[in-house]
Amino acid sequence: MDTTQYRDLVESRMREAGYQIQASSPASLMGYTKAFKLQWMASTLHLLVHVATAPTVTGPELTAFTQQALDHAKATKGQMRGFQSGVAVVTAVVGDHVEEDARRYARDTIVRGYAAFAWPTTVDLGTGTRTTHHGRPVIGAVFTPWIRRQIDTLLPEPGAH
């Protein structure tokens, strides 16, 4: 599987899961959904999933992509952020190779802002691995199981589909 095929697989999974595709090109993809749950203290969470492809995924590129995606989400869906409304972003950079600094950033980092957070992810097609945060976040912890289900649904381990 190459990066374009994986991106196409993610787009198909987004459509099946009811996401609105807001941007799609051979090298990138953006989908949107929102959810309201009483167990989230009757809150609405706007989720944007940004996917990009690159031959090699680096830490600085993943960091910049994640921050840009979070800024975009706050500008487009986050005007009413606060007690009962939040914005989340899952970023995924898919490559034939993922450098260790990018893997570490995805594994160890959740980018936080006021009623907003971003969850970076890498997909290494060369090794067949997906790396995403596995810790126990304190801030925004109520959303963690749902976000992880979205990642599992949309961003499969390469070769596991």
Coordinates of N, CA and C in Angstrom, one line a residue:
M1 N 0.8 -1.2 0.0 CA 0.0 0.0 0.0 C 0.9 1.2 0.0
D2 N 0.6 2.2 -0.8 CA 1.3 3.5 -0.9 C 0.5 4.6 -0.1
T3 N 1.1 5.7 0.0 CA 0.4 6.8 0.7 C -0.9 7.2 0.1
T4 N -1.0 7.2 -1.2 CA -2.3 7.6 -1.9 C -3.3 6.6 -1.6
Q5 N -3.0 5.3 -1.6 CA -4.0 4.3 -1.4 C -4.5 4.3 0.1
Y6 N -3.5 4.6 1.0 CA -3.9 4.7 2.4 C -4.8 5.9 2.6
R7 N -4.5 7.1 2.0 CA -5.3 8.3 2.1 C -6.7 8.0 1.5
D8 N -6.8 7.3 0.4 CA -8.1 6.9 -0.2 C -8.9 6.0 0.8
L9 N -8.2 5.1 1.5 CA -8.9 4.2 2.4 C -9.4 5.0 3.6
V10 N -8.7 6.0 4.1 CA -9.2 6.9 5.1 C -10.4 7.7 4.7
E11 N -10.4 8.2 3.5 CA -11.5 8.9 3.0 C -12.7 8.0 2.9
S12 N -12.6 6.8 2.4 CA -13.7 5.9 2.4 C -14.2 5.6 3.8
R13 N -13.4 5.4 4.7 CA -13.8 5.2 6.1 C -14.5 6.4 6.7
M14 N -14.0 7.6 6.4 CA -14.7 8.8 6.8 C -16.1 8.8 6.3
R15 N -16.3 8.6 5.0 CA -17.6 8.6 4.5 C -18.5 7.6 5.1
E16 N -18.0 6.4 5.3 CA -18.8 5.3 6.0 C -19.2 5.7 7.4
A17 N -18.3 6.4 8.1 CA -18.6 6.8 9.5 C -19.4 8.1 9.6
G18 N -19.8 8.7 8.4 CA -20.7 9.8 8.4 C -20.0 11.2 8.5
Y19 N -18.7 11.2 8.3 CA -18.0 12.5 8.3 C -18.3 13.3 7.0
Q20 N -18.3 14.6 7.1 CA -18.4 15.5 5.9 C -17.0 15.7 5.4
I21 N -16.7 15.4 4.2 CA -15.4 15.6 3.6 C -15.4 17.1 3.2
Q22 N -14.5 17.8 3.8 CA -14.4 19.2 3.5 C -13.2 19.6 2.6
A23 N -12.3 18.7 2.4 CA -11.2 19.0 1.5 C -10.6 17.6 1.1
S24 N -10.3 17.5 -0.2 CA -9.7 16.2 -0.6 C -8.8 16.5 -1.8
S25 N -7.6 16.1 -1.7 CA -6.6 16.1 -2.8 C -5.8 14.9 -2.8
P26 N -4.9 14.6 -3.8 CA -4.1 13.4 -3.7 C -3.2 13.4 -2.5
A27 N -2.8 14.6 -1.9 CA -1.8 14.6 -0.8 C -2.4 14.9 0.5
S28 N -3.8 15.2 0.5 CA -4.4 15.6 1.8 C -5.8 15.4 1.8
L29 N -6.4 15.4 3.1 CA -7.8 15.1 3.3 C -8.2 15.8 4.6
M30 N -9.4 16.3 4.6 CA -10.0 16.8 5.8 C -11.4 16.4 6.0
G31 N -11.8 15.8 7.1 CA -13.2 15.5 7.4 C -13.6 16.1 8.7
Y32 N -15.0 16.2 8.8 CA -15.6 16.9 10.0 C -16.8 16.1 10.5
T33 N -16.9 16.0 11.8 CA -18.1 15.5 12.4 C -18.2 16.2 13.7
K34 N -19.4 16.1 14.3 CA -19.6 16.6 15.6 C -20.4 15.6 16.4
A35 N -20.2 15.6 17.7 CA -21.0 14.7 18.6 C -21.4 15.4 19.8
F36 N -22.6 15.1 20.3 CA -23.1 15.6 21.6 C -23.3 14.4 22.5
K37 N -22.9 14.4 23.7 CA -23.1 13.3 24.6 C -23.4 13.9 26.0
L38 N -24.3 13.3 26.6 CA -24.6 13.7 28.0 C -23.5 13.4 29.0
Q39 N -22.8 12.2 28.7 CA -21.7 11.9 29.6 C -20.5 12.8 29.5
W40 N -20.5 13.7 28.5 CA -19.5 14.7 28.3 C -20.0 16.0 29.0
M41 N -20.8 15.9 30.0 CA -21.4 17.0 30.7 C -22.3 17.8 29.7
A42 N -23.0 17.1 28.9 CA -23.9 17.7 27.9 C -23.2 18.7 27.0
S43 N -22.0 18.2 26.5 CA -21.2 19.1 25.6 C -21.2 18.6 24.2
T44 N -20.9 19.5 23.3 CA -20.8 19.2 21.9 C -19.3 19.3 21.6
L45 N -18.8 18.3 20.9 CA -17.4 18.3 20.4 C -17.3 18.3 18.9
H46 N -16.7 19.3 18.3 CA -16.5 19.4 16.9 C -15.1 18.7 16.6
L47 N -15.1 17.7 15.8 CA -13.9 17.0 15.4 C -13.6 17.2 14.0
L48 N -12.4 17.7 13.7 CA -11.8 17.7 12.4 C -10.6 16.7 12.3
V49 N -10.6 16.0 11.3 CA -9.5 15.0 11.0 C -8.8 15.5 9.8
H50 N -7.5 15.8 10.0 CA -6.6 16.3 8.9 C -5.6 15.2 8.6
V51 N -5.5 14.8 7.3 CA -4.6 13.8 6.9 C -3.7 14.4 5.8
A52 N -2.4 14.1 5.9 CA -1.5 14.6 4.9 C -0.5 13.4 4.6
T53 N 0.0 13.4 3.4 CA 1.0 12.4 3.0 C 2.3 13.0 2.8
A54 N 3.4 12.2 3.0 CA 4.8 12.7 2.8 C 5.6 11.5 2.7
P55 N 6.7 11.5 1.9 CA 7.6 10.4 1.8 C 8.2 10.0 3.1
T56 N 8.6 11.0 3.9 CA 9.2 10.8 5.2 C 8.5 11.8 6.2
V57 N 8.0 11.3 7.3 CA 7.4 12.1 8.3 C 8.4 12.5 9.4
T58 N 8.6 13.8 9.6 CA 9.5 14.3 10.6 C 8.8 15.0 11.7
G59 N 9.5 15.1 12.8 CA 8.9 15.7 14.0 C 8.5 17.2 13.8
P60 N 9.4 18.0 13.2 CA 9.0 19.4 12.9 C 7.8 19.5 12.0
E61 N 7.7 18.7 11.0 CA 6.6 18.7 10.1 C 5.3 18.3 10.8
L62 N 5.3 17.3 11.6 CA 4.1 16.9 12.3 C 3.7 17.9 13.3
T63 N 4.7 18.5 14.0 CA 4.4 19.6 14.9 C 3.7 20.8 14.3
A64 N 4.3 21.2 13.2 CA 3.7 22.4 12.4 C 2.3 22.0 11.8
F65 N 2.2 20.9 11.3 CA 0.9 20.4 10.7 C -0.2 20.4 11.8
T66 N 0.2 19.9 12.9 CA -0.8 19.7 14.0 C -1.2 21.1 14.5
Q67 N -0.3 22.0 14.7 CA -0.6 23.4 15.1 C -1.5 24.1 14.1
Q68 N -1.1 24.0 12.8 CA -1.9 24.6 11.7 C -3.4 24.1 11.7
A69 N -3.5 22.8 11.9 CA -4.8 22.1 11.9 C -5.6 22.6 13.1
L70 N -5.0 22.7 14.3 CA -5.7 23.2 15.4 C -6.1 24.7 15.3
D71 N -5.3 25.5 14.7 CA -5.6 26.9 14.4 C -6.8 27.0 13.5
H72 N -6.8 26.1 12.4 CA -7.9 26.1 11.5 C -9.2 25.7 12.1
A73 N -9.1 24.7 12.9 CA -10.3 24.2 13.6 C -10.9 25.3 14.5
K74 N -10.1 26.0 15.3 CA -10.5 27.0 16.2 C -11.2 28.2 15.4
A75 N -10.6 28.5 14.2 CA -11.1 29.6 13.4 C -12.4 29.2 12.7
T76 N -12.6 27.9 12.3 CA -13.8 27.6 11.6 C -14.9 27.0 12.4
K77 N -14.6 26.3 13.5 CA -15.6 25.6 14.3 C -15.6 26.0 15.8
G78 N -14.6 26.9 16.1 CA -14.4 27.1 17.5 C -14.8 28.5 18.0
Q79 N -15.7 29.2 17.3 CA -16.1 30.5 17.7 C -16.8 30.5 19.1
M80 N -17.6 29.5 19.4 CA -18.4 29.4 20.6 C -17.8 28.4 21.6
R81 N -16.5 28.2 21.6 CA -15.8 27.3 22.5 C -16.0 27.7 23.9
G82 N -16.2 26.8 24.8 CA -16.3 27.1 26.2 C -16.8 25.9 27.0
F83 N -17.7 26.2 27.9 CA -18.2 25.2 28.9 C -18.8 24.0 28.2
Q84 N -19.7 24.2 27.2 CA -20.4 23.1 26.6 C -20.1 22.9 25.1
S85 N -19.0 23.4 24.7 CA -18.7 23.2 23.3 C -17.1 23.3 23.1
G86 N -16.6 22.3 22.4 CA -15.2 22.2 22.3 C -14.8 21.8 20.9
V87 N -13.5 21.9 20.6 CA -13.0 21.6 19.2 C -11.8 20.6 19.4
A88 N -11.9 19.6 18.6 CA -10.8 18.6 18.7 C -10.3 18.4 17.2
V89 N -9.0 18.1 17.1 CA -8.4 17.8 15.8 C -7.6 16.5 16.0
V90 N -7.7 15.6 15.1 CA -6.8 14.5 14.9 C -6.0 14.7 13.7
T91 N -4.7 14.8 13.8 CA -3.9 15.0 12.6 C -3.2 13.6 12.4
A92 N -3.0 13.3 11.1 CA -2.3 12.1 10.7 C -1.4 12.4 9.5
V93 N -0.1 12.2 9.7 CA 0.8 12.3 8.5 C 1.2 10.8 8.2
V94 N 0.9 10.5 7.0 CA 1.2 9.1 6.4 C 2.4 9.2 5.6
G95 N 3.3 8.3 5.8 CA 4.6 8.3 5.0 C 5.1 6.9 4.9
D96 N 6.0 6.8 3.9 CA 6.7 5.5 3.7 C 7.7 5.2 4.9
H97 N 8.1 6.3 5.6 CA 9.0 6.2 6.7 C 8.7 7.3 7.7
V98 N 8.7 7.0 9.0 CA 8.4 8.0 10.0 C 9.7 8.1 10.9
E99 N 10.2 9.3 11.0 CA 11.4 9.4 11.9 C 11.0 9.3 13.3
E100 N 12.0 9.0 14.2 CA 11.7 8.7 15.6 C 11.2 9.9 16.3
D101 N 11.6 11.2 15.9 CA 11.1 12.3 16.6 C 9.6 12.6 16.3
A102 N 9.2 12.2 15.2 CA 7.7 12.3 14.8 C 7.0 11.3 15.6
R103 N 7.5 10.0 15.7 CA 6.8 9.0 16.5 C 6.7 9.4 17.9
R104 N 7.8 9.9 18.5 CA 7.8 10.3 19.9 C 6.8 11.5 20.1
Y105 N 6.7 12.4 19.2 CA 5.8 13.5 19.3 C 4.3 13.0 19.3
A106 N 4.0 12.1 18.4 CA 2.7 11.5 18.4 C 2.4 10.7 19.6
R107 N 3.3 10.0 20.1 CA 3.1 9.1 21.3 C 2.9 9.9 22.6
D108 N 3.7 11.0 22.7 CA 3.8 11.7 24.0 C 3.0 13.0 24.0
T109 N 2.4 13.5 22.9 CA 1.9 14.9 22.9 C 0.4 14.9 22.6
I110 N -0.3 15.7 23.4 CA -1.6 16.2 23.0 C -1.5 17.7 23.1
V111 N -1.8 18.4 22.0 CA -1.7 19.9 22.0 C -3.0 20.5 22.5
R112 N -2.9 21.3 23.5 CA -4.1 21.9 24.2 C -4.2 23.4 24.0
G113 N -5.4 23.8 24.0 CA -5.7 25.2 24.0 C -7.0 25.3 24.8
Y114 N -7.6 26.5 24.8 CA -8.8 26.8 25.6 C -10.0 26.0 24.8
A115 N -10.6 25.0 25.5 CA -11.7 24.2 24.9 C -11.3 23.7 23.6
A116 N -10.0 23.3 23.4 CA -9.6 22.8 22.1 C -8.3 21.9 22.3
F117 N -8.2 20.9 21.5 CA -7.0 20.0 21.6 C -6.8 19.3 20.3
A118 N -5.5 18.9 20.1 CA -5.2 18.2 18.9 C -4.4 17.0 19.3
W119 N -4.7 15.9 18.6 CA -4.2 14.6 18.9 C -3.4 14.1 17.6
P120 N -2.0 14.3 17.6 CA -1.2 13.9 16.4 C -1.0 12.4 16.3
T121 N -1.0 12.0 15.1 CA -0.8 10.6 14.8 C 0.1 10.4 13.6
T122 N 0.9 9.4 13.6 CA 1.7 9.0 12.4 C 1.3 7.6 11.9
V123 N 1.5 7.5 10.6 CA 1.3 6.1 10.0 C 2.5 5.9 9.1
D124 N 3.2 4.8 9.5 CA 4.5 4.4 8.8 C 4.2 3.2 8.0
L125 N 4.0 3.4 6.7 CA 3.7 2.3 5.8 C 4.9 1.4 5.6
G126 N 6.1 1.9 5.8 CA 7.3 1.0 5.7 C 7.4 -0.1 6.8
T127 N 7.0 0.3 8.0 CA 7.0 -0.7 9.1 C 5.6 -1.2 9.4
G128 N 4.6 -0.6 8.8 CA 3.2 -1.1 9.1 C 2.7 -0.7 10.5
T129 N 3.1 0.5 11.0 CA 2.7 0.9 12.3 C 2.0 2.2 12.3
R130 N 1.1 2.4 13.2 CA 0.5 3.7 13.5 C 0.9 4.1 14.9
T131 N 1.2 5.3 15.1 CA 1.6 5.8 16.4 C 0.7 7.0 16.8
T132 N 0.1 6.8 18.0 CA -0.7 7.9 18.5 C -0.6 7.9 20.1
H133 N -1.2 8.9 20.7 CA -1.0 9.0 22.1 C -1.7 7.8 22.9
H134 N -1.0 7.3 23.8 CA -1.6 6.2 24.6 C -1.6 6.5 26.1
G135 N -1.2 7.7 26.5 CA -1.3 8.0 27.9 C -2.7 8.3 28.4
R136 N -2.8 8.8 29.6 CA -4.1 9.1 30.2 C -4.1 10.6 30.4
P137 N -4.7 11.3 29.5 CA -4.8 12.8 29.6 C -5.7 13.2 30.8
V138 N -5.4 14.2 31.5 CA -6.2 14.7 32.5 C -7.2 15.7 32.0
I139 N -6.7 16.7 31.3 CA -7.6 17.7 30.7 C -8.2 17.1 29.4
G140 N -9.5 17.2 29.3 CA -10.2 16.6 28.2 C -10.3 15.1 28.3
A141 N -10.1 14.5 29.4 CA -10.1 13.0 29.6 C -11.4 12.4 29.3
V142 N -12.5 13.2 29.5 CA -13.8 12.6 29.2 C -14.0 12.3 27.7
F143 N -13.2 12.9 26.8 CA -13.3 12.7 25.4 C -12.4 11.6 24.9
T144 N -11.5 11.2 25.7 CA -10.4 10.2 25.3 C -10.9 8.9 24.7
P145 N -11.9 8.2 25.3 CA -12.3 7.0 24.7 C -12.9 7.2 23.3
W146 N -13.7 8.3 23.1 CA -14.4 8.5 21.8 C -13.3 8.9 20.8
I147 N -12.3 9.7 21.1 CA -11.3 10.1 20.2 C -10.5 8.9 19.8
R148 N -10.2 8.0 20.7 CA -9.4 6.8 20.3 C -10.3 5.9 19.4
R149 N -11.6 5.8 19.6 CA -12.4 5.0 18.7 C -12.4 5.7 17.3
Q150 N -12.4 7.0 17.2 CA -12.4 7.6 15.9 C -11.1 7.3 15.2
I151 N -10.0 7.4 15.9 CA -8.7 7.0 15.4 C -8.7 5.6 14.9
D152 N -9.1 4.7 15.7 CA -9.2 3.3 15.3 C -10.1 3.0 14.1
T153 N -11.2 3.8 14.0 CA -12.1 3.6 12.9 C -11.6 4.2 11.6
L154 N -10.9 5.3 11.7 CA -10.5 6.0 10.5 C -9.1 5.8 10.0
L155 N -8.2 5.5 11.0 CA -6.8 5.3 10.7 C -6.3 3.9 11.1
P156 N -6.6 2.9 10.3 CA -6.2 1.6 10.6 C -4.7 1.4 10.6
E157 N -4.3 0.4 11.4 CA -2.9 0.0 11.3 C -2.6 -0.5 9.8
P158 N -1.6 0.0 9.2 CA -1.4 -0.5 7.8 C -1.3 -2.0 7.7
G159 N -2.0 -2.5 6.7 CA -2.0 -4.0 6.5 C -3.0 -4.7 7.3
A160 N -3.8 -4.0 8.2 CA -4.7 -4.6 9.1 C -6.2 -4.5 8.6
H161 N -6.3 -3.9 7.4 CA -7.7 -3.6 6.9 C -8.2 -4.8 6.1

